[in-house]
Coordinates of C-alpha atoms and ligand atoms in Angstrom, one line a residue:
X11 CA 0.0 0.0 0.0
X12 CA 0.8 3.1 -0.8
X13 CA 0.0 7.0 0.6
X14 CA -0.2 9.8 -2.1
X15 CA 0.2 13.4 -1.0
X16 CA -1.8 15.7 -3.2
X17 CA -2.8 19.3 -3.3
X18 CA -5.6 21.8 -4.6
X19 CA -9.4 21.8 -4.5
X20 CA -11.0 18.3 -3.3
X21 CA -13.4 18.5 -6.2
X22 CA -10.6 19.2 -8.9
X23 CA -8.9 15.4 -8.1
X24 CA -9.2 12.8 -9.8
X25 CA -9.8 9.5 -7.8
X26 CA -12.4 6.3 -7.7
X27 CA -13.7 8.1 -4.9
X28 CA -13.0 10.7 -2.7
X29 CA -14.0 10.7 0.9
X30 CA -14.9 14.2 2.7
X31 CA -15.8 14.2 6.6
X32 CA -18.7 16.2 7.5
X33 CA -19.4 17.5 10.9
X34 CA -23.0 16.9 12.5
X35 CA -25.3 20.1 11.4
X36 CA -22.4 21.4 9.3
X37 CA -23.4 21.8 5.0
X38 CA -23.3 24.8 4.8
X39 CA -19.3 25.5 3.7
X40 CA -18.0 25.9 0.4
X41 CA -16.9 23.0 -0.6
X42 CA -20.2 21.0 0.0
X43 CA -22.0 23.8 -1.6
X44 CA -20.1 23.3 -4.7
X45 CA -20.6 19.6 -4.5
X46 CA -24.5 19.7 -4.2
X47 CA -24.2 21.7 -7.8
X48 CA -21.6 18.8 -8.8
X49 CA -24.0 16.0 -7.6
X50 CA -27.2 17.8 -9.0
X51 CA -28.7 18.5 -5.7
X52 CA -28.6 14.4 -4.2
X53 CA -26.6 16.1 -1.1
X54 CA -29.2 18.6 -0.1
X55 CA -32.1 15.7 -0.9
X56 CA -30.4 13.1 1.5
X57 CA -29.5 16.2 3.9
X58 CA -33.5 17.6 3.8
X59 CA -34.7 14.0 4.1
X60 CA -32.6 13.4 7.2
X61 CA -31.1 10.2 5.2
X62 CA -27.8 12.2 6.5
X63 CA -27.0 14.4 9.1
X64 CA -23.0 13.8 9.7
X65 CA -23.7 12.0 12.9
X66 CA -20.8 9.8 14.1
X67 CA -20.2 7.1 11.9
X68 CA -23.1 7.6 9.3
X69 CA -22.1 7.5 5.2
X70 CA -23.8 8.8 2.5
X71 CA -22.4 7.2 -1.1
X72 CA -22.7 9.1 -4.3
X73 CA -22.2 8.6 -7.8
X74 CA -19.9 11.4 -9.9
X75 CA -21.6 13.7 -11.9
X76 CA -20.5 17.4 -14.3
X77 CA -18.0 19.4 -12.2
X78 CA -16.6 16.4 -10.7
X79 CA -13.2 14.9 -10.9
X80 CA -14.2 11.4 -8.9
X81 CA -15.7 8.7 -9.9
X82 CA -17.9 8.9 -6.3
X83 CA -18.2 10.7 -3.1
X84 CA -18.0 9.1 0.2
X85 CA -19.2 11.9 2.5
X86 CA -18.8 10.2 6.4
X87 CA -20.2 11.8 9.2
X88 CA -17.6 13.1 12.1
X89 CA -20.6 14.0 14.7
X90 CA -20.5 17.0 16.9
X91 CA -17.1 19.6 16.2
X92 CA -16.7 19.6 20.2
X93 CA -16.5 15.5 20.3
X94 CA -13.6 15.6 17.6
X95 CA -10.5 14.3 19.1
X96 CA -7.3 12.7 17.1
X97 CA -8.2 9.5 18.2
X98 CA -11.8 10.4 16.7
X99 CA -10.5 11.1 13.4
X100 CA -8.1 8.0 13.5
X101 CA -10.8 6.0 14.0
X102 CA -13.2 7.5 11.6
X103 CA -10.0 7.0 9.2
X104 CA -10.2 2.8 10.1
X105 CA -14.0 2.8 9.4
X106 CA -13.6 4.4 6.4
X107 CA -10.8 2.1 5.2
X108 CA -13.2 -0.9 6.2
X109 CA -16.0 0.0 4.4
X110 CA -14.5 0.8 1.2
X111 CA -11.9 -2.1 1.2
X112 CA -15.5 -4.4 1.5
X113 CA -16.8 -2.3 -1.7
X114 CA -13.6 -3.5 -3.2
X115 CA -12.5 0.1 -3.6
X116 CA -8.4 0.2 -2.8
X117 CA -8.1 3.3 -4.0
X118 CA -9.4 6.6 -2.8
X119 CA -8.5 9.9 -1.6
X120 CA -8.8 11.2 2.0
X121 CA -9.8 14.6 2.4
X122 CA -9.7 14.7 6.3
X123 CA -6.6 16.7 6.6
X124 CA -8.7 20.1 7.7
X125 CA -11.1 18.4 9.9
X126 CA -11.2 21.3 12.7
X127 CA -9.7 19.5 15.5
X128 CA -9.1 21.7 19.0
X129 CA -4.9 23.0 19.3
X130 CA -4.4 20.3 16.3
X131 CA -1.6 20.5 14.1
X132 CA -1.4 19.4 10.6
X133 CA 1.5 16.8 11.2
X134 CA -0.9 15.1 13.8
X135 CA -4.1 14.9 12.0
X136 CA -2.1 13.5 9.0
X137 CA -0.6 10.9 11.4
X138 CA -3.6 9.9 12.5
X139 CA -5.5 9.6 9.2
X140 CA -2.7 7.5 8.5
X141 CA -2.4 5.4 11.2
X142 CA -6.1 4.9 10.8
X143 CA -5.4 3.5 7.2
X144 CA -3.1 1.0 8.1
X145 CA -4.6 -0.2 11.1
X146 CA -7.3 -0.9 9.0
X147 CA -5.7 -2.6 6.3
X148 CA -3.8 -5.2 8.6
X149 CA -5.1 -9.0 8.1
X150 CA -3.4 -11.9 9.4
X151 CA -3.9 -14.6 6.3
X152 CA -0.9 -16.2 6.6
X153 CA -2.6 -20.0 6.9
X154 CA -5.4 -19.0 4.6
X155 CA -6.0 -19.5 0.9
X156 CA -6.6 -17.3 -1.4
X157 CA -8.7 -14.6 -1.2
X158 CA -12.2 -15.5 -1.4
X159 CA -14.4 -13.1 -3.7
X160 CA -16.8 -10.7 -1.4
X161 CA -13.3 -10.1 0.8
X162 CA -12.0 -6.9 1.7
X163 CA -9.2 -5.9 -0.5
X164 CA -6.1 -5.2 0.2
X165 CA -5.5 -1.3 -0.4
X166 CA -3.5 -0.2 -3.1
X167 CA -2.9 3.6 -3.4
X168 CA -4.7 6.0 -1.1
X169 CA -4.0 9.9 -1.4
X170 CA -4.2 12.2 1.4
X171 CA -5.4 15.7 0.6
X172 CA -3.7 19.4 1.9
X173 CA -4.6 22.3 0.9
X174 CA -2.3 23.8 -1.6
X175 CA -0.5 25.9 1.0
X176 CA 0.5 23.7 3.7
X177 CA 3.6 22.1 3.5
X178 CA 4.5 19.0 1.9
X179 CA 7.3 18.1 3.7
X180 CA 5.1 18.0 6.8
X181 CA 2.6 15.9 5.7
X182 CA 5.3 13.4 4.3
X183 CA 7.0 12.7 7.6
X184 CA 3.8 12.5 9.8
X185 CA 2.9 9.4 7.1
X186 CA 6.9 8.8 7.2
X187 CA 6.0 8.6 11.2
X188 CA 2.6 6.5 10.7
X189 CA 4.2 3.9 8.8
X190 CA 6.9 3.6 10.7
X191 CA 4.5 3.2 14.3
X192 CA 2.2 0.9 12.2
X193 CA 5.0 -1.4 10.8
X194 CA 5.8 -2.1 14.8
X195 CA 2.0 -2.7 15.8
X196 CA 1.4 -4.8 13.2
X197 CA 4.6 -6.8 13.3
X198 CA 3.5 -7.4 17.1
X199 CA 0.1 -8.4 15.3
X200 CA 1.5 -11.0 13.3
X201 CA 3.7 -13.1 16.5
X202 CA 0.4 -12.4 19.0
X203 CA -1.7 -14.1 16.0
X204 CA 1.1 -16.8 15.3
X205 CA -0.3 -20.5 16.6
X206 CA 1.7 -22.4 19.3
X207 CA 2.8 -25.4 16.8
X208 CA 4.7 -22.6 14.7
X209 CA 5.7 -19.8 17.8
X210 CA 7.9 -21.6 19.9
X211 CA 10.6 -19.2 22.1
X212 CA 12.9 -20.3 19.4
X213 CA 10.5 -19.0 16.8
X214 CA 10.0 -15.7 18.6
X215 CA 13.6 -15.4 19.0
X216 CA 14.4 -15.6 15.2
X217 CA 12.0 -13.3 14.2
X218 CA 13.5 -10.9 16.7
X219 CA 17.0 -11.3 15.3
X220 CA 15.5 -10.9 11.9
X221 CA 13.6 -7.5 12.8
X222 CA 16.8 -6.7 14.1
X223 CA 19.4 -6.9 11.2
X224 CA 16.2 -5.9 9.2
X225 CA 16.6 -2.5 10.8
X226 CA 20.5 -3.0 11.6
X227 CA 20.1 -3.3 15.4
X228 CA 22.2 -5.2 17.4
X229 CA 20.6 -8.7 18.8
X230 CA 21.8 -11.4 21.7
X231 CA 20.2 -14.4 22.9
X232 CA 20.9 -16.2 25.6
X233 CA 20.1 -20.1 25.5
X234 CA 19.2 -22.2 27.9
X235 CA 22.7 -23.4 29.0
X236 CA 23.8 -19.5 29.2
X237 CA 20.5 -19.4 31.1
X238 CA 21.4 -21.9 33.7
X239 CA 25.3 -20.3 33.9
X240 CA 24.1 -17.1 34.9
X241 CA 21.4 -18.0 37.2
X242 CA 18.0 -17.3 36.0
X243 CA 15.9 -19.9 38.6
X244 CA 13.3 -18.4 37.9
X245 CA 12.7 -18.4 34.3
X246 CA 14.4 -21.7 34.0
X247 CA 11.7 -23.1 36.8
X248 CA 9.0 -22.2 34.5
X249 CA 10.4 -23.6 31.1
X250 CA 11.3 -26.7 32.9
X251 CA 7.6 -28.4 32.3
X252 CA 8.1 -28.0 27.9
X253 CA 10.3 -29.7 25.5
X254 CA 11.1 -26.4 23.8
X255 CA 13.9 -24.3 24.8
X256 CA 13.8 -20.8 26.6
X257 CA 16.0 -18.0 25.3
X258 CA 15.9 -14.4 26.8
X259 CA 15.8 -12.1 23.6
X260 CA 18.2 -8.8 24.2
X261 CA 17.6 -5.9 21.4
X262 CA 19.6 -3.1 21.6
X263 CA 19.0 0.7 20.0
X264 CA 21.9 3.2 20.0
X265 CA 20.0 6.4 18.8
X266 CA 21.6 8.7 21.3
X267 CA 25.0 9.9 22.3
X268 CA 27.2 6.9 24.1
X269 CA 27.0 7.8 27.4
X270 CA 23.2 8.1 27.3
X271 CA 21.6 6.0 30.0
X272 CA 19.2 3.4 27.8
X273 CA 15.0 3.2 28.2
X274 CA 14.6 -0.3 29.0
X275 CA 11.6 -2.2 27.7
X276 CA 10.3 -6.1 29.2
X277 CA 7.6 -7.9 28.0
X278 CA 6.3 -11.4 28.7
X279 CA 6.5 -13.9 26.4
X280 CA 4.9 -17.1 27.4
X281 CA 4.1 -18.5 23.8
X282 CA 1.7 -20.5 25.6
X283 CA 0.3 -20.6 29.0
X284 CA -1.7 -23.7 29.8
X285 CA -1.0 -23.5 33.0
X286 CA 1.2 -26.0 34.1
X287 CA 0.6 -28.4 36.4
X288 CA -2.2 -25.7 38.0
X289 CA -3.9 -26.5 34.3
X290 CA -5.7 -24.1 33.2
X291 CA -9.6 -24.9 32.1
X292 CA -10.4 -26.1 28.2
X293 CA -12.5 -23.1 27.8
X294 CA -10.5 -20.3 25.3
X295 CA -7.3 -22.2 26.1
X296 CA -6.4 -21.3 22.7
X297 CA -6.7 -17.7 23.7
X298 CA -3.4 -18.1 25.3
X299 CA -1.5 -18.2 22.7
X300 CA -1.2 -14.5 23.3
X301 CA 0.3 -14.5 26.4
X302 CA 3.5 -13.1 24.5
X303 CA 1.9 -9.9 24.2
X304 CA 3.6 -8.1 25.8
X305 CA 7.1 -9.5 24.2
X306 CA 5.5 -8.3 20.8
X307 CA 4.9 -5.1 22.2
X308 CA 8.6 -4.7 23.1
X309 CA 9.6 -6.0 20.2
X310 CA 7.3 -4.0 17.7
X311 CA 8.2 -0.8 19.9
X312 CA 12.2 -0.6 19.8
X313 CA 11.3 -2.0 15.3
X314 CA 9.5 1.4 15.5
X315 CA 12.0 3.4 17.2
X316 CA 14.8 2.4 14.8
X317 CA 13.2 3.3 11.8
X318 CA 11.8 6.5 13.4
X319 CA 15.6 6.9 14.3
X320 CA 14.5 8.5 18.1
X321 CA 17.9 9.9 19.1
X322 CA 17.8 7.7 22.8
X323 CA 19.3 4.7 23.9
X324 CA 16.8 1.7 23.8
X325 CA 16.9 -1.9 25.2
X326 CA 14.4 -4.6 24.6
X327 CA 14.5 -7.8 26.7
X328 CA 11.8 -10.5 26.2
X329 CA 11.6 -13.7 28.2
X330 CA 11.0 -16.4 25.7
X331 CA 9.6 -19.6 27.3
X332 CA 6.5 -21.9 27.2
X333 CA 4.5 -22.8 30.5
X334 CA 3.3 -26.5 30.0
X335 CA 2.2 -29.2 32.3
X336 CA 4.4 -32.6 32.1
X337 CA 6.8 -34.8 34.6
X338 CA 9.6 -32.5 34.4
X339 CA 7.2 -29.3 35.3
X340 CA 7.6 -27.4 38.1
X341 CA 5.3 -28.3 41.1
X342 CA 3.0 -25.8 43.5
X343 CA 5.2 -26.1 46.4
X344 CA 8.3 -25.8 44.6
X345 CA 10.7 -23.2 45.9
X346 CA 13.0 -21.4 43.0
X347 CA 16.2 -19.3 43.3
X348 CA 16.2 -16.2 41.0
X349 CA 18.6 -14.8 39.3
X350 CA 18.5 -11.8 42.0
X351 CA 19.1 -14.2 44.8
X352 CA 15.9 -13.8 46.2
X353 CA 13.9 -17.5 46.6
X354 CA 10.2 -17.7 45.5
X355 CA 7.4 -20.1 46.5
X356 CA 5.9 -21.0 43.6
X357 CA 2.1 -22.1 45.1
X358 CA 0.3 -21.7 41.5
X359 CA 2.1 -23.0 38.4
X360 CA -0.6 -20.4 36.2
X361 CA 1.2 -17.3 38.1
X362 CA 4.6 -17.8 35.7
X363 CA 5.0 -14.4 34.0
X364 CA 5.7 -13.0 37.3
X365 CA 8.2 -15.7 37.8
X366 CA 9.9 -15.0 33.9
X367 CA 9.5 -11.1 34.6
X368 CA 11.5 -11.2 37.8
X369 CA 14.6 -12.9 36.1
X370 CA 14.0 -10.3 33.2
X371 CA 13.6 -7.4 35.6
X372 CA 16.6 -8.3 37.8
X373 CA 18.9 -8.4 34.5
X374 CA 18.3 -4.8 33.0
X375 CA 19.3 -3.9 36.1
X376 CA 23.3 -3.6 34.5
X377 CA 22.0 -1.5 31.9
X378 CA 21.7 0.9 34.6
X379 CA 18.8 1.7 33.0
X380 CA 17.4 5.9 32.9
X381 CA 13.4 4.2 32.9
X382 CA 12.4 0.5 33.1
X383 CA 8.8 -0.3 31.8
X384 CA 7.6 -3.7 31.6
X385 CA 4.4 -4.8 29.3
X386 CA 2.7 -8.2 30.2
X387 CA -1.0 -10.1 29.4
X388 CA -0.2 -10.8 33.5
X389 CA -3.2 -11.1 35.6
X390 CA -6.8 -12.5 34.6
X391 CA -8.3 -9.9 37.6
X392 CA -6.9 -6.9 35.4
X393 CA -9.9 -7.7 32.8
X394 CA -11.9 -8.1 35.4
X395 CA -11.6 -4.6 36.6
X396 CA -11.1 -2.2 33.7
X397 CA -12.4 -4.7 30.9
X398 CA -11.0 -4.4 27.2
X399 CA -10.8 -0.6 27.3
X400 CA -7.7 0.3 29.2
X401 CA -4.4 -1.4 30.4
X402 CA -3.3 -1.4 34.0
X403 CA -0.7 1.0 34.7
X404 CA 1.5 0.6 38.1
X405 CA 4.9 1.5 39.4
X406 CA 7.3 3.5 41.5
X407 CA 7.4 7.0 40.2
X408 CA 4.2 8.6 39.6
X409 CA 5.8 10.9 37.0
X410 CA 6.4 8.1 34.8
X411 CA 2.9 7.1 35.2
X412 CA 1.6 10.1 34.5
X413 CA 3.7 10.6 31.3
X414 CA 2.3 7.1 30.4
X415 CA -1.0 7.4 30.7
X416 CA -0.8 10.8 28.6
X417 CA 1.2 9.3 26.0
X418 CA -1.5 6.9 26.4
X419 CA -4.3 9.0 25.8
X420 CA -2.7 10.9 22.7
X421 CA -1.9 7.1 21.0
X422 CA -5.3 6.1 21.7
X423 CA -4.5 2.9 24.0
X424 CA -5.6 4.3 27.4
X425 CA -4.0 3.3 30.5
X426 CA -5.4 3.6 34.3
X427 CA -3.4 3.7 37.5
X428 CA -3.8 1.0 40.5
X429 CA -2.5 1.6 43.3
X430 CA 0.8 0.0 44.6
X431 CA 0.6 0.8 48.2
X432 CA 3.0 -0.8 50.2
X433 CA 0.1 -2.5 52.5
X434 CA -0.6 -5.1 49.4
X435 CA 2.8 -6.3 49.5
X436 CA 1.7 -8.2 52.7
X437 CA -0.1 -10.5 50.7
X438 CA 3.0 -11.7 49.1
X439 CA 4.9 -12.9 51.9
X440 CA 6.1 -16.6 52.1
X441 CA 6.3 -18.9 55.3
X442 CA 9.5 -20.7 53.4
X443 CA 10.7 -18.3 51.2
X444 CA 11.6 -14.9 50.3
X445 CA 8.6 -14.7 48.2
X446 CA 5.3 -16.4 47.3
X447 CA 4.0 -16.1 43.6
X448 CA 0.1 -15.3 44.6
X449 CA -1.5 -12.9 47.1
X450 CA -5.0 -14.3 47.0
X451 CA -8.1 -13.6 45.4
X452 CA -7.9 -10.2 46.1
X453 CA -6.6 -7.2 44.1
X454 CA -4.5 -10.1 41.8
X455 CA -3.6 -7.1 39.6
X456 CA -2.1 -5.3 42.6
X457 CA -0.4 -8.1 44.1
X458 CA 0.9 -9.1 40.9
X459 CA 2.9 -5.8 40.5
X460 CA 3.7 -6.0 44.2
X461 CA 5.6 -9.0 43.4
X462 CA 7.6 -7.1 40.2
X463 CA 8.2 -4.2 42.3
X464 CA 10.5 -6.9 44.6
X465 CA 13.1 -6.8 41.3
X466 CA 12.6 -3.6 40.2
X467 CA 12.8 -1.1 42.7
X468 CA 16.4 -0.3 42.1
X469 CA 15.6 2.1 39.4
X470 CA 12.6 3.9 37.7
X471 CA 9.9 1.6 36.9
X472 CA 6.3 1.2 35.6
X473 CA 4.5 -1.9 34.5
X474 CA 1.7 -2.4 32.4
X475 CA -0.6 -5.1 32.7
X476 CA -2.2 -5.8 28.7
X477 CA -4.2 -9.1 30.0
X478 CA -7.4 -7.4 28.7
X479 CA -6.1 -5.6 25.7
X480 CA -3.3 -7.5 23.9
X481 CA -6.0 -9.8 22.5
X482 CA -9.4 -8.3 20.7
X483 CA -12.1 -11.3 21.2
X484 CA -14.2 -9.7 18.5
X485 CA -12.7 -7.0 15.4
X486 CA -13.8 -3.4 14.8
X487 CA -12.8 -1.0 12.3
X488 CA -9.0 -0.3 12.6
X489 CA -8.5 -4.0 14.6
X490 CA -9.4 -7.1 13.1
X491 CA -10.0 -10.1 15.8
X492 CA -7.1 -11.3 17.0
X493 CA -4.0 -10.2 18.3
X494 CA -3.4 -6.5 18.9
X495 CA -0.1 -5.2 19.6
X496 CA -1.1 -2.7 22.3
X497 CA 1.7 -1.0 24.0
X498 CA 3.3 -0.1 20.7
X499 CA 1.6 2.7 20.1
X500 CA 2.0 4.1 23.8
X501 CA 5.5 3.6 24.2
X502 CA 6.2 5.2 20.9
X503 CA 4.4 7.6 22.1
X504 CA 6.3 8.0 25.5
X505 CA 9.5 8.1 23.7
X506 CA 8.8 10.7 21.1
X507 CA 8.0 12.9 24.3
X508 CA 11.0 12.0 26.2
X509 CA 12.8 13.1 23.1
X510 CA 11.4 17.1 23.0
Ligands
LIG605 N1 -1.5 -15.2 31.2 C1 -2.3 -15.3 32.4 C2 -3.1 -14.0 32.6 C3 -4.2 -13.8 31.5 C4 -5.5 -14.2 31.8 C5 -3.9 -13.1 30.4 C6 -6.5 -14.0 30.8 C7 -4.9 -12.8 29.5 C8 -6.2 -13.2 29.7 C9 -1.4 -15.4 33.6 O1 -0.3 -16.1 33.5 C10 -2.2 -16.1 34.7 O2 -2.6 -17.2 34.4 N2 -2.5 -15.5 35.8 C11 -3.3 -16.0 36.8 C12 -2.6 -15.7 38.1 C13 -3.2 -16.4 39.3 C14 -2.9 -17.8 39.3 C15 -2.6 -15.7 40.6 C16 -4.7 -15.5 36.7 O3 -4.9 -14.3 36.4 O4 -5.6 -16.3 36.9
LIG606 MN1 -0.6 -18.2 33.7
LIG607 ZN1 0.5 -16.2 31.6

């Protein structure tokens, strides 16, 4: 796919259809003056007989006629002017994408770009038209055959209209930026939507050291027998109950000056959770094939970063491991030494990512790391309290939080805080050990970070739990069913701040 700038009046270009956003209430400007003449009066008619009103959403389809340039018109309603947001326009970009790409239209021309959007500027609108688009245009096909007629197709040039006196060179590097974001969401797509018999923690770490030389990053792994040399208990206990090897993935970005003290990014990636020997029930076992999530995010964010070329140091670490029931598994009662030192109780085989993150957590630590944010699908009781709307967000510095949970709501992946008050941490405590791997029924989200925060609270840190969002049970406009690759967009996000 393709974006095309182009320039001049909307109803001067030539296109298979062009796409103009109307705001609720709002015909009376210029341009859809002149394109009531161009359409013979249809756009008044279907405005009169309340067939269209711009509300949110709503589309009105019409065919070319004298004075225009396009073969049709899609004019889709934006609602009210004070409900317009970025993330509004983004996702009014997706719905767009959708519907035409089901008309078998690949190819049409976005004038959105003007949309009046509260202290906007033309770089973000653009970005998030574009973002929008290829969001949109993501499928994961790879085990299916060919496309079946009826099928949305895949896009093939879409233009994106300025007027003829804002800047070009703008508008290229906010779709320069899109692309850029998208190509690391949708490569986290693609491992969160790969099946266990293919995405084994070997698999996950080739296509990391792929991404990497792809974008001329540097790339380590350390196997299992490096694994057991250094002392990672922990991670080792869990990978102990599968046939297939752990690695730990390392991914480093040098985009600023040497002495630069590096973001460092964890995310979980249990390529499958069954459980272990606490087996999980049959019921959307299959969902768990996401529970690398977080990994992908990692992954797909410092893929972003490179290409973006953020002048910052960046490390990526991802646990690669799979948590399966069998003779060699770890047992509820087992006690493991970390690589920290620290011994944990392990009384639930299911609460592993904890265990993984620990090892993972403990290791950045010799990065001396400026920020540590970890991204995990860790705790069934985080959908339980915010849903599929928002990620957890928890940590030790509440002006890392807040800068997340802004970058948040700018990307359009919200986060919201839970506290990490240090009375929770009771919960954790062990009779035999230094550490127990569940606090209980209550607040698992809470207690869950509480046990993080016992590796991490040597430096900066924030965690965010993705259990609810890494995986979308049923698609919309902008994300097909499937795999998400939340976080991406956020830490991308994050970063570009950090970098002002
Ligand atoms: N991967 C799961 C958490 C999860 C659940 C992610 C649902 C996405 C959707 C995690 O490893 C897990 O099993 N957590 C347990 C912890 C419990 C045993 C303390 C849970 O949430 O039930
Ligand atoms: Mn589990
Ligand atoms: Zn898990």
């Amino acid at each position: 796919m393709e974006f095309q700038i182009k320039k001049g009046a909307a109803l001067k270009q030539k296109s298979h259809c062009l796409v103009l956003g109307v705001v609720e209430g709002k015909f009376k400007n210029e341009l859809l003056q002149q394109l009531d003449l161009a359409v013979a009066g249809a756009f008044s008619r279907a405005t009169r007989s309340k067939e269209f009103s711009g509300r949110k959403g709503e589309t009105l389809l019409l065919h070319g006629g004298k004075g225009l340039s396009a073969e049709r018109v899609l004019l889709y309603g934006l609602g009210k002017e004070r409900s317009l947001t970025l993330c509004a326009l983004r996702q009014a970009a997706s719905s767009i994408t959708k519907q035409l790409a089901e008309k078998q239209l690949g190819s049409f021309l976005l004038a959105l770009a003007q949309v009046p959007i509260k202290k906007s500027r033309l770089s973000e609108r653009i970005q998030a038209i574009a973002e929008g688009v290829l969001l949109a245009d993501y499928r994961y096909n790879r085990y299916q055959g060919k496309e079946k007629p009826g099928q949305p197709v895949a896009l093939d040039k879409v233009g994106v209209l300025i007027e003829a006196e804002e800047s070009q060179a703008e508008a290229t590097t906010a779709i320069g930026t899109a692309e850029a974001i998208c190509a690391g969401v949708c490569f986290a797509r693609d491992l969160v939507n790969a099946p266990g018999n293919l995405k084994s923690p070997e698999y996950l770490a080739m296509q990391a050291v792929a991404m990497a030389e792809q974008v001329g990053i540097d790339a380590r792994l350390l196997n299992k027998k490096e694994l057991e040399r250094q002392g990672f208990g922990a991670l080792l206990g869990v990978a102990q109950g599968s046939p297939r090897d752990p690695y730990l993935i390392v991914l480093e970005y040098h985009g600023g000056t040497a002495d630069a003290k590096p973001v460092a990014l964890v995310g979980k990636g249990v390529v499958f959770d069954a459980g272990g020997i606490s087996l999980k029930p049959a019921e959307k076992m299959d969902e768990m094939k996401m529970d690398m999530g977080g990994g992908a995010a990692v992954l797909g964010t410092i893929f972003a970063a490179a290409q973006l070329k953020l002048p910052i140091n960046l490390v990526a670490v991802v646990p690669a491991v799979e948590n399966m029931p069998s003779g060699s598994a770890i047992r509820p009662g087992d006690i493991l030494t970390s690589l920290s030192g620290k011994t944990i109780e392990v009384l639930n085989t299911d609460a592993e990512g904890r265990l993984i993150l620990a090892d993972a957590l403990t290791y950045v630590d010799r990065y001396q790391p400026r920020v540590v944010i970890d991204v995990a699908t860790l705790t069934g009781a985080c959908l339980i309290a915010l849903g599929n709307h928002a990620s957890a967000v928890l940590g030790n510095h509440d002006g890392l939080i807040r800068q997340l949970i802004k970058a948040g709501e700018r990307s359009g992946e919200r986060l919201w805080q839970l506290p990490l008050w240090e009375e929770y941490a009771a919960q954790i405590t062990s009779d035999f050990a230094d550490v127990k791997n569940i606090g209980g029924r209550l607040g698992g989200t809470i207690t869950a970070a509480a046990f993080l925060q016992k590796f991490a609270d040597d430096y900066t840190w924030a965690h965010l739990d993705i259990a609810g969002t890494a995986w979308a049970g049923s698609g919309r406009a902008g994300q097909p069913k499937g795999g998400t690759g939340f976080g991406v967009r956020i830490l991308i996000e994050y970063l570009r701040g950090e970098v002002k």
